Coordinates of C-alpha atoms in Angstrom, one line a residue:
S1 CA 82.6 106.0 127.6
F2 CA 82.6 104.9 131.2
P3 CA 83.0 101.1 131.7
G4 CA 79.7 99.5 132.3
M5 CA 80.9 96.8 134.6
V6 CA 82.6 99.3 136.9
L7 CA 79.4 101.3 137.1
A8 CA 77.4 98.1 137.8
I9 CA 79.8 97.2 140.6
S10 CA 79.4 100.7 142.1
L11 CA 75.6 100.6 141.9
A12 CA 75.5 97.1 143.4
G13 CA 77.9 98.2 146.2
I14 CA 75.7 101.2 147.0
M15 CA 72.4 99.3 147.0
G16 CA 73.7 96.3 148.9
S17 CA 74.7 92.8 148.0
S18 CA 71.8 90.8 146.7
V19 CA 70.7 89.2 143.4
D20 CA 67.9 91.7 142.9
N21 CA 70.2 94.7 143.4
A22 CA 72.8 93.1 141.0
V23 CA 70.1 92.6 138.3
I24 CA 68.9 96.3 138.8
A25 CA 72.5 97.5 138.5
I26 CA 73.0 95.5 135.2
M27 CA 69.7 96.9 133.9
V28 CA 70.7 100.5 134.7
V29 CA 74.0 100.0 132.8
S30 CA 72.5 98.1 129.8
W31 CA 69.4 100.0 128.8
T32 CA 71.3 102.8 127.1
K33 CA 72.6 100.3 124.5
Y34 CA 69.1 99.4 123.4
A35 CA 68.1 103.1 123.4
R36 CA 70.9 104.0 121.0
L37 CA 70.2 101.0 118.8
S38 CA 66.4 101.8 118.6
R39 CA 67.2 105.4 117.7
S40 CA 69.6 104.5 115.0
L41 CA 67.2 101.9 113.5
V42 CA 64.4 104.5 113.5
L43 CA 66.5 107.1 111.9
K44 CA 67.5 104.6 109.2
I45 CA 64.0 103.3 108.6
K46 CA 62.3 106.7 108.4
E47 CA 64.4 107.5 105.3
T48 CA 63.2 104.5 103.3
D49 CA 61.0 104.6 100.3
Y50 CA 58.0 102.9 101.9
I51 CA 57.9 105.5 104.7
Y52 CA 57.7 108.2 102.1
A53 CA 55.0 106.3 100.2
A54 CA 53.0 105.9 103.4
K55 CA 53.3 109.7 104.1
I56 CA 52.1 110.5 100.5
S57 CA 49.2 108.1 100.8
G58 CA 48.0 110.1 103.8
C59 CA 48.9 107.7 106.6
K60 CA 48.9 109.2 110.1
T61 CA 52.1 109.3 112.1
I62 CA 50.8 106.8 114.7
H63 CA 49.9 104.4 111.9
I64 CA 53.4 104.7 110.3
I65 CA 55.0 104.1 113.7
T66 CA 52.8 101.1 114.6
R67 CA 52.6 99.4 111.2
H68 CA 55.9 100.3 109.6
I69 CA 58.6 101.4 112.0
I70 CA 58.0 99.2 115.1
P71 CA 57.6 95.9 113.2
N72 CA 60.9 96.6 111.5
I73 CA 63.0 97.4 114.6
I74 CA 61.6 94.6 116.8
P75 CA 63.5 91.7 115.0
T76 CA 66.9 93.4 115.5
L77 CA 66.1 94.2 119.1
I78 CA 65.0 90.7 119.8
T79 CA 68.2 89.3 118.2
T80 CA 70.4 91.7 120.2
A81 CA 68.6 90.9 123.4
T82 CA 68.9 87.2 122.9
T83 CA 72.6 87.5 122.2
D84 CA 73.1 89.7 125.3
I85 CA 71.5 87.2 127.6
G86 CA 74.7 85.3 127.8
T87 CA 76.6 88.5 128.5
M88 CA 74.3 89.5 131.3
I89 CA 74.5 86.0 132.9
L90 CA 78.3 86.4 132.8
E91 CA 78.1 89.9 134.3
L92 CA 75.7 88.6 137.1
S93 CA 78.1 85.8 137.8
S94 CA 81.0 88.3 138.0
L95 CA 79.1 90.4 140.5
S96 CA 78.3 87.4 142.6
F97 CA 82.0 86.2 142.4
L98 CA 83.1 89.6 143.7
G99 CA 80.6 89.5 146.5
F100 CA 78.1 92.1 145.1
G101 CA 75.5 89.6 144.0
A102 CA 74.0 86.4 145.5
Q103 CA 74.9 85.6 149.1
S104 CA 75.0 82.2 150.9
P105 CA 73.0 80.0 151.0
Q106 CA 71.7 81.0 147.5
A107 CA 72.8 78.8 144.6
E108 CA 74.5 80.9 142.0
W109 CA 77.4 80.0 139.7
G110 CA 79.5 83.1 140.5
L111 CA 79.0 82.5 144.2
M112 CA 80.0 78.8 143.8
L113 CA 83.2 79.9 142.1
N114 CA 84.0 82.3 144.9
E115 CA 83.4 79.7 147.6
G116 CA 85.3 77.0 145.6
R117 CA 88.5 79.0 145.5
A118 CA 89.5 77.9 149.0
Y119 CA 89.3 74.2 147.9
M120 CA 90.7 74.6 144.4
L121 CA 93.7 72.3 144.9
D122 CA 91.9 69.6 147.0
C123 CA 88.5 69.7 145.2
P124 CA 88.9 71.4 141.8
W125 CA 85.5 70.2 140.6
L126 CA 83.9 72.8 142.9
M127 CA 85.2 75.5 140.4
I128 CA 85.3 73.4 137.2
Y129 CA 81.6 72.6 137.0
P130 CA 80.2 76.1 137.8
G131 CA 82.7 77.6 135.3
L132 CA 81.8 75.0 132.7
A133 CA 78.1 75.7 133.2
I134 CA 78.6 79.4 132.7
C135 CA 80.6 78.8 129.5
I136 CA 78.0 76.4 128.1
V137 CA 75.1 78.8 128.8
V138 CA 76.8 81.8 127.3
V139 CA 77.8 79.9 124.2
V140 CA 74.2 78.5 123.8
Y141 CA 72.6 81.9 124.0
N142 CA 75.2 83.3 121.5
L143 CA 74.4 80.5 119.1
L144 CA 70.7 81.0 119.6
G145 CA 71.0 84.7 118.9
D146 CA 73.0 84.0 115.7
N147 CA 70.5 81.5 114.5
L148 CA 67.6 83.8 115.3
R149 CA 69.3 86.6 113.3
D150 CA 69.8 84.3 110.3
I151 CA 66.1 83.3 110.4
L152 CA 64.8 86.8 110.6
D153 CA 67.3 88.0 107.9
S154 CA 66.2 85.2 105.6
K155 CA 62.5 86.2 105.9
K156 CA 63.4 89.8 105.3
A157 CA 65.5 88.8 102.3
I158 CA 62.6 86.7 100.8
E159 CA 60.2 89.6 101.3
E160 CA 62.6 92.0 99.5
V161 CA 63.1 89.6 96.6
E162 CA 59.3 89.3 96.2
I163 CA 58.9 93.1 96.3
E164 CA 61.7 93.5 93.7
K165 CA 59.8 91.0 91.5
V166 CA 56.6 93.0 91.7
I167 CA 58.5 96.2 90.9
A168 CA 60.3 94.6 88.0
E169 CA 57.0 93.3 86.6
F170 CA 55.5 96.8 86.9
C171 CA 58.5 98.5 85.3
S172 CA 58.4 96.0 82.4
M173 CA 54.9 97.2 81.6
Q174 CA 55.4 100.9 82.0
S175 CA 56.4 101.5 78.4
Y176 CA 52.8 100.8 77.5
Y177 CA 51.6 103.7 79.6
F178 CA 54.3 106.2 79.7
P179 CA 56.5 107.8 77.0
P180 CA 60.1 106.6 77.1
N181 CA 61.4 110.1 77.6
V182 CA 59.2 110.8 80.6
L183 CA 59.7 107.6 82.7
T184 CA 62.8 105.3 82.4
L185 CA 62.8 101.6 83.1
Q186 CA 63.9 102.3 86.7
G187 CA 61.6 105.2 87.1
I188 CA 64.3 107.6 88.1
N189 CA 64.0 110.4 85.5
C190 CA 60.4 111.3 86.1
G191 CA 61.2 113.8 88.8
R192 CA 61.0 113.5 92.6
A193 CA 57.2 113.9 92.7
G194 CA 56.7 111.3 90.0
C195 CA 59.0 108.9 91.7
M196 CA 57.1 109.4 95.0
L197 CA 53.8 108.7 93.3
L198 CA 55.2 105.7 91.6
R199 CA 56.6 104.3 94.8
A200 CA 53.3 104.9 96.6
F201 CA 51.5 103.0 93.8
L202 CA 54.0 100.1 94.1
A203 CA 53.6 100.0 97.8
L204 CA 49.9 99.6 97.4
I205 CA 50.5 96.7 94.9
C206 CA 52.9 95.0 97.3
F207 CA 50.5 95.4 100.2
H208 CA 47.8 93.8 98.1
F209 CA 50.0 90.9 97.2
T210 CA 50.9 90.3 100.9
T211 CA 47.3 90.5 102.1
V212 CA 46.1 88.1 99.5
R213 CA 48.5 85.5 100.8

């Protein structure tokens, strides 16, 4: 793949040196990452059991997209975007340091580093403080993204445990309604159609439990 930073430098050089053009160049380079991530998440989610259950229950495509697919891909996209804020700040500072971003008299950390090079030996703090500020902001956004991912994953894990409990309770009662040779404890020997109907019924039960709360 073509290096994104090299492409951003080329675009910023063609459009002219300014903060707005540098931001546009970074956006043009970075949007493909989120497009690939969204596509991979959708391809993974559409093969899950609750999507099959929603299709069997007669849900429309737009309903499945808005109620089941989009809510499940947004947390991952938010976490990735939060983590990438630090990277984009670093890229913007790099463009300004190379002269393709902010210009004097604008205040920008990359521009401060570029202007402080001439006084590095006499006044080293002109480069230390902007560089330190960039490092702190990048680390803070990386930690924020990690914590946000842990919070979202913990909520998802709790929901999965609750759903598994409902399924376990239902499967523990199935011997009263189905012969043992037709439906096993896990519900995997009843055929594909029977499994799909069972999953649709379990999805309705889980939805009832979540709405009651």
